[in-house]
Coordinates of C-alpha atoms in Angstrom, one line a residue:
Chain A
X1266 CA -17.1 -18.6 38.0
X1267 CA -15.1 -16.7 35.4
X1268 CA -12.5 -14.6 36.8
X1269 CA -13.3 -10.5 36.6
X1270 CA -9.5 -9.6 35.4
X1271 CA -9.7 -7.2 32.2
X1272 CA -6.2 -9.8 32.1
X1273 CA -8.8 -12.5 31.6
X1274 CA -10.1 -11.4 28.4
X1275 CA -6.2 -11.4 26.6
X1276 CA -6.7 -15.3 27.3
X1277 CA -7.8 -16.1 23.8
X1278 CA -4.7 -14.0 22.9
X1279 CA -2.5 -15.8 24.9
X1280 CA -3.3 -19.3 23.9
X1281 CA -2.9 -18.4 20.5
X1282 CA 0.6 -16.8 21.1
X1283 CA 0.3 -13.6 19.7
X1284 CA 0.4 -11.3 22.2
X1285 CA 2.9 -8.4 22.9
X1286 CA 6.2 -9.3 25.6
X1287 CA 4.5 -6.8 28.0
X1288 CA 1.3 -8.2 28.0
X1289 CA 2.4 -11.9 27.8
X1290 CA 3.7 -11.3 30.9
X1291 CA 1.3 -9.8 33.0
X1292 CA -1.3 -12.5 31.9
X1293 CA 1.6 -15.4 33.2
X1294 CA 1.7 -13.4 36.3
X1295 CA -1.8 -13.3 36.4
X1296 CA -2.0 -16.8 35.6
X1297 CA 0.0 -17.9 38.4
X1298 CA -2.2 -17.0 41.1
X1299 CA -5.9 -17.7 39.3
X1300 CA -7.1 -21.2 39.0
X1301 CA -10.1 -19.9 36.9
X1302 CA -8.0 -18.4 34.2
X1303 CA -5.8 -21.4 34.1
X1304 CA -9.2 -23.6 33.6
X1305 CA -9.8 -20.8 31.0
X1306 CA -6.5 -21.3 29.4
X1307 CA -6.9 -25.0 28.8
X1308 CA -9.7 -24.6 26.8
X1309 CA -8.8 -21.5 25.2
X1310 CA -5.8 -24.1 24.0
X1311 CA -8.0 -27.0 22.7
X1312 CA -10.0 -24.3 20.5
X1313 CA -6.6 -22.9 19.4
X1314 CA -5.8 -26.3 18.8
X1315 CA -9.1 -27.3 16.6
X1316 CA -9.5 -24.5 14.9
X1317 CA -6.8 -24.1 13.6
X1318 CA -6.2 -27.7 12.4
X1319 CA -9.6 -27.0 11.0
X1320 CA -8.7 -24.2 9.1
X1321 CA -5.2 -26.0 8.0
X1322 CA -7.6 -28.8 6.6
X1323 CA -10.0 -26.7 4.2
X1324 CA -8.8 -27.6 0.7
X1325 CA -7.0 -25.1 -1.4
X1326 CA -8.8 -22.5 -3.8
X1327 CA -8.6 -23.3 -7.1
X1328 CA -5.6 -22.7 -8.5
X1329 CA -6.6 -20.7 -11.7
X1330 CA -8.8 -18.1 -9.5
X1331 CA -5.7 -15.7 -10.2
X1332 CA -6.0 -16.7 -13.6
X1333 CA -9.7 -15.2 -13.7
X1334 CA -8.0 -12.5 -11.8
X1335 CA -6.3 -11.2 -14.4
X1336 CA -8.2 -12.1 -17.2
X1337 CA -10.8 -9.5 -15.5
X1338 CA -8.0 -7.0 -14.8
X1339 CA -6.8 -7.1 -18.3
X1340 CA -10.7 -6.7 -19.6
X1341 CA -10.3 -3.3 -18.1
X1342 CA -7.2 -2.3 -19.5
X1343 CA -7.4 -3.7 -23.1
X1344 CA -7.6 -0.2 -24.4
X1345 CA -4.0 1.5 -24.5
X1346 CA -5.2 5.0 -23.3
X1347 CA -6.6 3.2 -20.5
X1348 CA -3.3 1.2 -19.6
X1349 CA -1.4 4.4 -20.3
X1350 CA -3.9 6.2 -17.8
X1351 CA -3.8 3.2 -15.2
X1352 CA 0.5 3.8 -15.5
X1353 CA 0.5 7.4 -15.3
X1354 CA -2.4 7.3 -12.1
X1355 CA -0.6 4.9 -10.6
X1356 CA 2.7 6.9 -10.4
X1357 CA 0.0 9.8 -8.4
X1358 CA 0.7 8.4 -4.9
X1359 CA 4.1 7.0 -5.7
X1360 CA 5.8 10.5 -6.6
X1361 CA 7.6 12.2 -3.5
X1362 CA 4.1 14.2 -1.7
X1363 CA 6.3 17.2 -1.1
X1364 CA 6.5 18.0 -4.8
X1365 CA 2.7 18.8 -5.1
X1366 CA 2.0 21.1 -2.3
X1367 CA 5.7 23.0 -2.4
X1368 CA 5.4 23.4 -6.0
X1369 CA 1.6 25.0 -6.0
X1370 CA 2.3 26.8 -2.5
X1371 CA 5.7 28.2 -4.1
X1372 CA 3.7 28.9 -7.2
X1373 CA 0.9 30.5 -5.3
X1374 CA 3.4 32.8 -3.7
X1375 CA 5.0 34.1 -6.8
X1376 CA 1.7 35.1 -8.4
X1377 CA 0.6 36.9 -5.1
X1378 CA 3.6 38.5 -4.8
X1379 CA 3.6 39.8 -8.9
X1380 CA 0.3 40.8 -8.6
X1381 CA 1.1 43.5 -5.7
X1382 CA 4.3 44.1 -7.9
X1383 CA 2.4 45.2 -10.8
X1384 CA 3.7 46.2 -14.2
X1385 CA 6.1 45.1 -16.3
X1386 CA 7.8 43.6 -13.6
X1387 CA 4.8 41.3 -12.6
X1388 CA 5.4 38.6 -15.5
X1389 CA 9.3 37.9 -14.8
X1390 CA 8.2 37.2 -11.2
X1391 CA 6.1 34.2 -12.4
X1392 CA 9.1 33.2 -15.5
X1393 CA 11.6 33.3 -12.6
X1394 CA 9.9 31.1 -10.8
X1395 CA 8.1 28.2 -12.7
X1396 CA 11.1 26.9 -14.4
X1397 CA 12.9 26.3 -10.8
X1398 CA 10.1 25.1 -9.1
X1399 CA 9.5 22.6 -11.7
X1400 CA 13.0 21.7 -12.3
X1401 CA 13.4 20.8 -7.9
X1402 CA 10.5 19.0 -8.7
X1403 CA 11.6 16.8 -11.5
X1404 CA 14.7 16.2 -9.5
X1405 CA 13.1 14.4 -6.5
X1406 CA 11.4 12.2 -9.2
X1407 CA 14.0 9.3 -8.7
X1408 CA 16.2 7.4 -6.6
X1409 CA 16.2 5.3 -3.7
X1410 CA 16.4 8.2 -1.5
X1411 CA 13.3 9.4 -2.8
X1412 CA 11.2 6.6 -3.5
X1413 CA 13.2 3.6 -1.5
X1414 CA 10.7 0.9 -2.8
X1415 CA 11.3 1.6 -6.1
X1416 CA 14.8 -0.2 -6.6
X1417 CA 13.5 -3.6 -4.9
X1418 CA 10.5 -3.0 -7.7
X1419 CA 12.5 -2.6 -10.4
X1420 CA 15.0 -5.6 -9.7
X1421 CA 12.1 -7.6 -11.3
X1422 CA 11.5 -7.3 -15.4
X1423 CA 9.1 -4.6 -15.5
X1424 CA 9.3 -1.1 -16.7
X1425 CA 12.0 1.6 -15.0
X1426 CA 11.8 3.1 -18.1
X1427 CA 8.4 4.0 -18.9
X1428 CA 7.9 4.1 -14.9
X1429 CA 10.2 6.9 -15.4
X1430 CA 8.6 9.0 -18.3
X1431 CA 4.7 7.9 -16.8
X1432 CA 6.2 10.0 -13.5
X1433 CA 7.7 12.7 -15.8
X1434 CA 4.5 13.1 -17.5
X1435 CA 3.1 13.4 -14.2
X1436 CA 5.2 16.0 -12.8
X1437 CA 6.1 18.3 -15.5
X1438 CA 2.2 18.0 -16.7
X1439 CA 1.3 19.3 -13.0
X1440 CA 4.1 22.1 -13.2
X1441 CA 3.0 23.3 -16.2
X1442 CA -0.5 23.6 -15.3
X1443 CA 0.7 25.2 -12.1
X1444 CA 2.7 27.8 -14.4
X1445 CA -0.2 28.7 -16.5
X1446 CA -2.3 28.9 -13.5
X1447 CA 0.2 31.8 -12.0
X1448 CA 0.3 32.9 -15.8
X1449 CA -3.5 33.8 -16.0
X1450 CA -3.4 34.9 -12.4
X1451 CA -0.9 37.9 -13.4
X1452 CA -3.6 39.1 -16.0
X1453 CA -5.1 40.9 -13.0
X1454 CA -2.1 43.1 -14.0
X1455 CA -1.1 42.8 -17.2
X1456 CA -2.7 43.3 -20.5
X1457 CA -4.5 40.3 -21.8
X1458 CA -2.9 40.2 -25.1
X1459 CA 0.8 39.7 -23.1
X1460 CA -0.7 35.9 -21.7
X1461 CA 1.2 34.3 -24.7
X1462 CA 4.3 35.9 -24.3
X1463 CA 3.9 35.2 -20.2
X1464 CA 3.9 31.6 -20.9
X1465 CA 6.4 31.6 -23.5
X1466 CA 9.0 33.7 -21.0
X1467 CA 9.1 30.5 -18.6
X1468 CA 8.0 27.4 -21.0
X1469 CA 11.1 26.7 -22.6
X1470 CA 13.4 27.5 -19.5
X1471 CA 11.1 25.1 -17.1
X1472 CA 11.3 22.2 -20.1
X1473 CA 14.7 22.8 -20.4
X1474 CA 15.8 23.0 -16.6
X1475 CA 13.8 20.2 -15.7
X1476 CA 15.0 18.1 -18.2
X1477 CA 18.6 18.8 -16.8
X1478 CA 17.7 18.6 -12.7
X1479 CA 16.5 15.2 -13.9
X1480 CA 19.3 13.7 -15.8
X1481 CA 21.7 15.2 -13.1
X1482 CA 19.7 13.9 -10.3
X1483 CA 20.3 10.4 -11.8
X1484 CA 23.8 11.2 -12.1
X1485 CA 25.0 13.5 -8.8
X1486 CA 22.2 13.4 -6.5
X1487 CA 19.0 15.2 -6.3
X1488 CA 20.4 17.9 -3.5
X1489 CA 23.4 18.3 -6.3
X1490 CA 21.1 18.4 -9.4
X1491 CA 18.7 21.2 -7.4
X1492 CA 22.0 23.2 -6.4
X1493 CA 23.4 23.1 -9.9
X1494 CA 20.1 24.4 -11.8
X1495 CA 19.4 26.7 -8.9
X1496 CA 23.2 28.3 -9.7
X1497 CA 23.1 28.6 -13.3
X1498 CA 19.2 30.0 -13.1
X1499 CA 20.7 32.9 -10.4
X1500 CA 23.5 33.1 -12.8
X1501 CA 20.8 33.9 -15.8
X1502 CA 19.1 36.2 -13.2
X1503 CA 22.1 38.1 -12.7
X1504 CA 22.9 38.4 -16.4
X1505 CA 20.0 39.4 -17.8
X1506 CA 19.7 42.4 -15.3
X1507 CA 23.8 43.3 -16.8
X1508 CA 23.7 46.5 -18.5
X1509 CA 26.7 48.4 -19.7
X1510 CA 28.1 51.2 -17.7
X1511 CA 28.3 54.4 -19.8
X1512 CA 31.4 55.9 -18.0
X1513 CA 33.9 55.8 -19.7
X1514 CA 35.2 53.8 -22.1
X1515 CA 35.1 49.9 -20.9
X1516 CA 38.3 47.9 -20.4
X1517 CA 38.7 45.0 -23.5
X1518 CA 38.8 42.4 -20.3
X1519 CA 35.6 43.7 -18.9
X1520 CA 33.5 43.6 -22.1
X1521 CA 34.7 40.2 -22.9
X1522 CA 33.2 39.1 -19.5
X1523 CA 30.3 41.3 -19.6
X1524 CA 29.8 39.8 -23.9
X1525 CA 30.6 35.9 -22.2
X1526 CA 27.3 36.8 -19.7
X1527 CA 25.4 38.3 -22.3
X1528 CA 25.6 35.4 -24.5
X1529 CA 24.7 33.3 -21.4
X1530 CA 21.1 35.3 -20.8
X1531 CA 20.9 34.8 -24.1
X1532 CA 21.2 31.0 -24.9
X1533 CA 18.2 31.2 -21.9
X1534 CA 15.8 33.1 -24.5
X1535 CA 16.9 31.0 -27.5
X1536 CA 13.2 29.1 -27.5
X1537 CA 14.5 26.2 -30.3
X1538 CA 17.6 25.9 -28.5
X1539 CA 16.3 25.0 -25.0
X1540 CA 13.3 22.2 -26.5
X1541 CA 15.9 20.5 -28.3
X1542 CA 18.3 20.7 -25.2
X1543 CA 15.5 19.1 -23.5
X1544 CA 14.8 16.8 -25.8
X1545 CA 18.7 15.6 -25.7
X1546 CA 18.4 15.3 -22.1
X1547 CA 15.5 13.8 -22.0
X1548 CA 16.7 10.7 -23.8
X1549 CA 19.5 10.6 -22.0
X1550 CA 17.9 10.4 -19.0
X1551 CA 15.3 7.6 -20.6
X1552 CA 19.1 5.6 -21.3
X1553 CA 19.9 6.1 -17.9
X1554 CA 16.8 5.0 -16.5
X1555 CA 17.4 1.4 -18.3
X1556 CA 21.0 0.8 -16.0
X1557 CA 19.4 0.2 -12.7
X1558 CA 23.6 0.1 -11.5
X1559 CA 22.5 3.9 -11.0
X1560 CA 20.2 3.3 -8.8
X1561 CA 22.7 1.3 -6.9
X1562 CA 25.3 3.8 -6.9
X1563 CA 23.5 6.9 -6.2
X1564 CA 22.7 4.6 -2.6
X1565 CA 26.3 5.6 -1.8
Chain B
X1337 CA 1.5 -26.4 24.7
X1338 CA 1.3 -23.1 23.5
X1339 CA -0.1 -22.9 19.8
X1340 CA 1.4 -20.5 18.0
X1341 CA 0.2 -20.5 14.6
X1342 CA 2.4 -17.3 13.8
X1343 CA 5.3 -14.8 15.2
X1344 CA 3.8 -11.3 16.5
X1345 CA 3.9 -9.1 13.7
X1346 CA 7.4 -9.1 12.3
X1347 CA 9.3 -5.1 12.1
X1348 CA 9.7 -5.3 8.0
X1349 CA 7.1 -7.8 5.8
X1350 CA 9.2 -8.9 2.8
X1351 CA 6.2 -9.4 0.9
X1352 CA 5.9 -5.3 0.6
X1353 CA 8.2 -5.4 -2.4
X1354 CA 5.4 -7.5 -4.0
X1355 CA 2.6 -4.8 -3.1
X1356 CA 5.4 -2.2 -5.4
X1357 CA 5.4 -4.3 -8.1
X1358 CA 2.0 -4.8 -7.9
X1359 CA 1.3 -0.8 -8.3
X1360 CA 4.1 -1.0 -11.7
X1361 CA 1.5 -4.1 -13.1
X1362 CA 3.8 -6.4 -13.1
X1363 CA 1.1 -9.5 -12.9
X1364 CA 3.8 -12.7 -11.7
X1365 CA 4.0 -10.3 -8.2
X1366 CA -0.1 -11.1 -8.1
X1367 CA 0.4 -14.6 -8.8
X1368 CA 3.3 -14.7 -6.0
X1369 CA 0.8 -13.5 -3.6
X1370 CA -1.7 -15.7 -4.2
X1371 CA 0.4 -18.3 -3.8
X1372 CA 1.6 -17.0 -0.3
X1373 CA -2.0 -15.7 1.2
X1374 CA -4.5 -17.9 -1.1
X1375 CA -5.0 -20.4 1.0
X1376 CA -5.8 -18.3 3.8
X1377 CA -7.5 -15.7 2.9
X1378 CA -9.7 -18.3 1.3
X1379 CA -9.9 -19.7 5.1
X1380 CA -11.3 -16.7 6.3
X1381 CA -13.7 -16.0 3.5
X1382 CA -15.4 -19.6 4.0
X1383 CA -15.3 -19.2 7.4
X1384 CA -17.2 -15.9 6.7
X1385 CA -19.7 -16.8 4.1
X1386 CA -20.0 -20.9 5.0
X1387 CA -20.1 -21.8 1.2
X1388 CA -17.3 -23.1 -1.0
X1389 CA -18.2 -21.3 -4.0
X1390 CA -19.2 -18.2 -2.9
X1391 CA -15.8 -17.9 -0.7
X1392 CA -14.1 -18.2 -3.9
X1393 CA -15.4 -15.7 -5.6
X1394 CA -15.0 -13.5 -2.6
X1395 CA -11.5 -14.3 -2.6
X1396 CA -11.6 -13.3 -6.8
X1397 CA -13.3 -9.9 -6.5
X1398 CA -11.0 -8.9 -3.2
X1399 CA -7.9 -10.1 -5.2
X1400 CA -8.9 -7.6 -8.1
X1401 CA -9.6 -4.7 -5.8
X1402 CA -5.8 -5.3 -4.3
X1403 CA -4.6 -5.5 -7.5
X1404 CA -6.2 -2.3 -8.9
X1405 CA -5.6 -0.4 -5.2
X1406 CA -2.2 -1.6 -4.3
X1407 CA -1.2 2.1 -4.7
X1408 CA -3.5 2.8 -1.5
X1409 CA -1.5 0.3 0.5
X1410 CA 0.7 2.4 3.1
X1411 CA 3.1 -0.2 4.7
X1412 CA 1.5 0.4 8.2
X1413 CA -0.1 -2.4 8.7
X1414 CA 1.3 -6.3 7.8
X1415 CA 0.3 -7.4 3.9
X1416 CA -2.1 -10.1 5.6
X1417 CA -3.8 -7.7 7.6
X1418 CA -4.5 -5.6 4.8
X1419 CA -5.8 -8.7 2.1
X1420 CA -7.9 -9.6 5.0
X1421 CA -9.5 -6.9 5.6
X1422 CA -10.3 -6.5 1.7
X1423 CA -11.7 -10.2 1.6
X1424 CA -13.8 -9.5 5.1
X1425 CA -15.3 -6.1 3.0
X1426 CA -16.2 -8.1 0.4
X1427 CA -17.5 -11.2 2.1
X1428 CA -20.0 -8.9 3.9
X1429 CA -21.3 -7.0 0.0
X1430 CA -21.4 -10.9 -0.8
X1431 CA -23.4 -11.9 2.0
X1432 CA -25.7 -8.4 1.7
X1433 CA -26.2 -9.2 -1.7
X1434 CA -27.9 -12.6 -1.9
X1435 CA -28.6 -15.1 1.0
X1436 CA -25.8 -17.7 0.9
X1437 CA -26.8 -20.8 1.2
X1438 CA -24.3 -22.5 3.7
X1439 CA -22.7 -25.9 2.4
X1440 CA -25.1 -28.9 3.5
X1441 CA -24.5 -30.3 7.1
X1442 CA -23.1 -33.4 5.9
X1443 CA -20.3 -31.7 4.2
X1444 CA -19.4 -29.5 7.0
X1445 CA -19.8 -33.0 9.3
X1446 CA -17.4 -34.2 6.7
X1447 CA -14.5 -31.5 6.9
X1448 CA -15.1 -31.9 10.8
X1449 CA -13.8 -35.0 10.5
X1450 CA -10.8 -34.5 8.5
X1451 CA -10.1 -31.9 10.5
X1452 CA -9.1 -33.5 13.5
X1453 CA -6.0 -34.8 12.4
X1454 CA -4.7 -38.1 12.8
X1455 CA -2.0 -37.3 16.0
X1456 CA -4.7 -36.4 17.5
X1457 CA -7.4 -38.8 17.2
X1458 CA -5.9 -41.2 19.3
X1459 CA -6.1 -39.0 22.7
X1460 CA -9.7 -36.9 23.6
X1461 CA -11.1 -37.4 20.3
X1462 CA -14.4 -37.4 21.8
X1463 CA -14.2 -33.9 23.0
X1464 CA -12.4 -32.7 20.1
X1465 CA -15.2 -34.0 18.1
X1466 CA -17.5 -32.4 20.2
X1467 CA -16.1 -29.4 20.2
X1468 CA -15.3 -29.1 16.2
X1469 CA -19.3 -30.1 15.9
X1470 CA -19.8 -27.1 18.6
X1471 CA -17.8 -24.8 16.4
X1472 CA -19.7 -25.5 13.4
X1473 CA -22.7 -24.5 15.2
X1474 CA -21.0 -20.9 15.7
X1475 CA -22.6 -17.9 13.4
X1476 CA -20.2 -17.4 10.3
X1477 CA -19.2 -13.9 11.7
X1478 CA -17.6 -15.5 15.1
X1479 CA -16.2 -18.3 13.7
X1480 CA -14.4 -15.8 11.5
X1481 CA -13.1 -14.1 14.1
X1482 CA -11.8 -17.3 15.9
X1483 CA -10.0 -17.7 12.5
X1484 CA -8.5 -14.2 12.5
X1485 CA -6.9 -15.2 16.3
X1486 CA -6.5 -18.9 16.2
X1487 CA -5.2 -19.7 12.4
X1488 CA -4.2 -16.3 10.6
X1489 CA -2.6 -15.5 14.2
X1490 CA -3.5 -12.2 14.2
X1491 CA -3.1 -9.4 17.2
X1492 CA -5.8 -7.9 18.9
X1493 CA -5.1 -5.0 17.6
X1494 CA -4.9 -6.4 13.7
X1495 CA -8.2 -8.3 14.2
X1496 CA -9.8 -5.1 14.8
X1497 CA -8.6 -3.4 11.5
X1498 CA -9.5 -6.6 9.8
X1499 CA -13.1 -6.5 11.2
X1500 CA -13.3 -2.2 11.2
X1501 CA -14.3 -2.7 14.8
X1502 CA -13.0 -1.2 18.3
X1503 CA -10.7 -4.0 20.0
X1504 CA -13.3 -4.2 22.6
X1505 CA -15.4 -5.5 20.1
X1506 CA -13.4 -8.2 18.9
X1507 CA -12.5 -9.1 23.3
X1508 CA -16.7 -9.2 23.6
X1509 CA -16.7 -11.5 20.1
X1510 CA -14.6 -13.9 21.9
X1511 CA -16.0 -14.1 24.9
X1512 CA -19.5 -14.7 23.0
X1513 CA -17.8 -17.4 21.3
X1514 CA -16.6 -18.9 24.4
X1515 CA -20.2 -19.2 26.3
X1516 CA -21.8 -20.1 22.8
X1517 CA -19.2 -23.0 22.8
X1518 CA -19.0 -24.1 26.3
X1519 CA -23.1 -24.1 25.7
X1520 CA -22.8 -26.5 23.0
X1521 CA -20.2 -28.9 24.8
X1522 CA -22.8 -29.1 27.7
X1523 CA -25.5 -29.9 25.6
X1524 CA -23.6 -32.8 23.7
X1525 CA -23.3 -34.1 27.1
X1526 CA -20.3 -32.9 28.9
X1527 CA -20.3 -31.5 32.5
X1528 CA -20.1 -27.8 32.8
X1529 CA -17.1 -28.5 35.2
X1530 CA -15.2 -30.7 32.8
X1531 CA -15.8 -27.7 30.0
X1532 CA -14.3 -25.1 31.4

């Protein structure tokens, strides 16, 4: 009696209107030429029509059930460390997913590669590289072109700026852990006893050049903010390897330049300097974070 | 006349922006979607379970878990598709955990009443009573299902991630249905012809 048609079984579908345009139609064509499925159709229709004027009918939950909802949610979270926990996990999924695989794979990469370098060498392999790869990091922390949702979420009265330290937290916590990773890593070739000084070669640069990606990615973009702390990390590259040439006496325009980049490699190994830097930036960059006009802005 | 309960799934769900403030804790964005989906998702749970009270504390406990795992939500799939699928989860740990009793016969005679709408009372009321008292008679797991199509509006495709079933599973659900029903109509005294 009922019609064979695998068409026959998008019926139910049908009646209900919520099939695709492609399929709606080939079940009207069908329809056209099988009296069956018509017959089927009507009363596809009348249990469309009942059950959902059924459904329509049931009376309401009670209105305080998302009252309870809360009430249990809150339970939960009484405890500060655990709402402070809750915030900071939350921001886990949210956070760009490139930043944790490119930041452990570039990681992984430098300690390989210092550990064939051996020596002395070995250690400014991994304090070249931490402080950049956490400072791209930090930069793709904010924005709508990195987390588009964010701006609609934050139209409402909740929190950009502890949203905003919660993911810095997150970030610079998994940075550092990925720098003393690569640290320990390098011991395969360098004395034990060096470990502190390892860490403390890239600590201070990574706070401080993240701190600074961040507040410029707020400012110029986070492609702009990764260019600008890429350049002026090359720059401290270059003049730390600057030595003095002993021919000859030096021209009085040539030292200046050559004291101008030596004073630059050094600001980069002034420890108290760079934290307080950071700290500097880093409320800047909390100020910022409370004008969501940036957010706005940086869309253009 | 067609019935169409709801629009095929629409390209962007403006209630995603609630899911984001969700994740931040922002509680009014939980009491916004309650508002917009209580009602239903409460549909589907009684239509599930068959008991007022344990519906509504299905509709509780699935409202918590999308509170505490709105991070997990993707944007793939539309919001109600996704709070449906948490209350149909927890309807089933409901129903594993203790035998629900279903509400008592009158009371679902009752709603079968009200539920056939004044409009329509005046023309086939018979058969639309017959046929509500034939839908009661469905199991709770495909009268949800005729939910999912018929009032939430849901695709084929969104009923199946609802129920965590192949779509040919939800096609054979409805077919089921449709014997079970046009089995009942028969034996409340209508011709086989007339049914279907």
């Amino acid at each position: 009696m009922s019609c064979r048609s695998k068409l026959a079984e998008l019926l139910p579908l049908y009646a209900a209107g919520s099939l695709g345009a492609e399929e709606r139609q080939a079940v009207a064509g069908h329809l056209a030429a099988c009296a069956d499925c018509r017959a089927e159709l009507a009363f596809w229709r009348e249990v469309a029509s009942a059950v959902a004027a059924e459904d329509r009918a049931l009376p309401p939950p009670s209105p305080v059930l998302v009252d309870r909802v809360l009430a249990s949610a809150q339970r939960r979270r009484a405890n500060p460390f655990a709402r402070a926990w809750a915030l900071l996990a939350a921001q886990v999924p949210l956070v760009r997913r490139e930043i944790w695989s490119a930041s452990a794979l570039v990681m992984a990469l430098g300690c390989v590669v210092a550990i064939l370098q051996g020596g002395s060498a070995s250690a400014s392999i991994i304090q070249a590289a931490a402080p950049l790869v956490a400072a791209a990091g930090l930069a793709m922390l904010y924005g709508p072109d990195n987390d588009p949702g964010l701006e609609l979420a934050l139209a409402t009265p909740t929190w950009p700026r502890q949203v905003l330290l919660a993911r810095l937290v997150v970030v610079y916590g998994y940075n550092l852990v990925l720098g003393l990773a690569a640290s320990v890593g390098v011991l395969a070739v360098v004395p034990p006893g060096l470990l502190g000084q390892v860490i403390l070669g890239w600590l201070a640069p990574m706070t401080f050049l993240s701190a600074l990606a961040l507040v410029l990615s707020m400012v110029i973009g986070t492609g702009n903010a990764i260019t600008v702390a890429l350049m002026l990390w090359l720059a401290r590259g270059l003049a730390s390897g600057l030595r003095m040439g002993t021919v000859g006496a030096p021209a009085a325009s040539e030292a200046a330049v050559v004291a101008a980049l030596q004073a630059y490699a050094g600001l980069w190994r002034s420890t108290g300097l760079l934290f307080g830097l950071a700290a500097v930036l880093l409320a800047a960059a909390v100020a910022l974070a409370g004008q969501s006009e940036r957010l706005v802005a940086q869309k253009v | 006349m067609e019935i169409a309960v709801s629009q095929p799934a629409l390209p962007v769900d403006p209630d995603q922006a609630l899911i984001r403030r969700m994740v931040l804790g922002d509680e009014e964005a939980l009491r916004a979607l309650y508002a917009a989906y209580g009602r239903r998702l409460f549909a589907y749970a009684y239509r599930l379970t068959g008991n007022r009270a344990v519906a509504e504390e299905v509709v509780q406990d699935a409202l918590l878990a999308a509170w505490k795992g709105a991070a997990a939500y993707r944007g793939d799939s539309r919001i109600v598709t996704w709070l449906l699928g948490i209350v149909h989860h927890r309807a089933l740990n409901a129903l594993r955990r203790k035998t629900v009793p279903s509400d008592t016969l009158e009371e679902a005679a009752e709603r079968a009443d009200a539920g056939a709408g004044l409009s329509e009372l005046a023309e086939a009321s018979e058969r639309r009573k017959a046929l509500t008292v034939a839908l009661s008679q469905l199991s709770g797991e495909h009268r949800a299902v005729l939910d999912l199509v018929f009032y939430q509006g849901l695709s084929l495709a969104e009923a199946a991630e609802v129920l965590r079933c192949p779509v040919g599973t939800v096609k054979s659900r409805l077919s089921y249905a449709k014997v079970r029903l046009r089995a009942a109509l028969v034996r409340a005294g209508w011709r086989a012809e007339d049914v279907l």
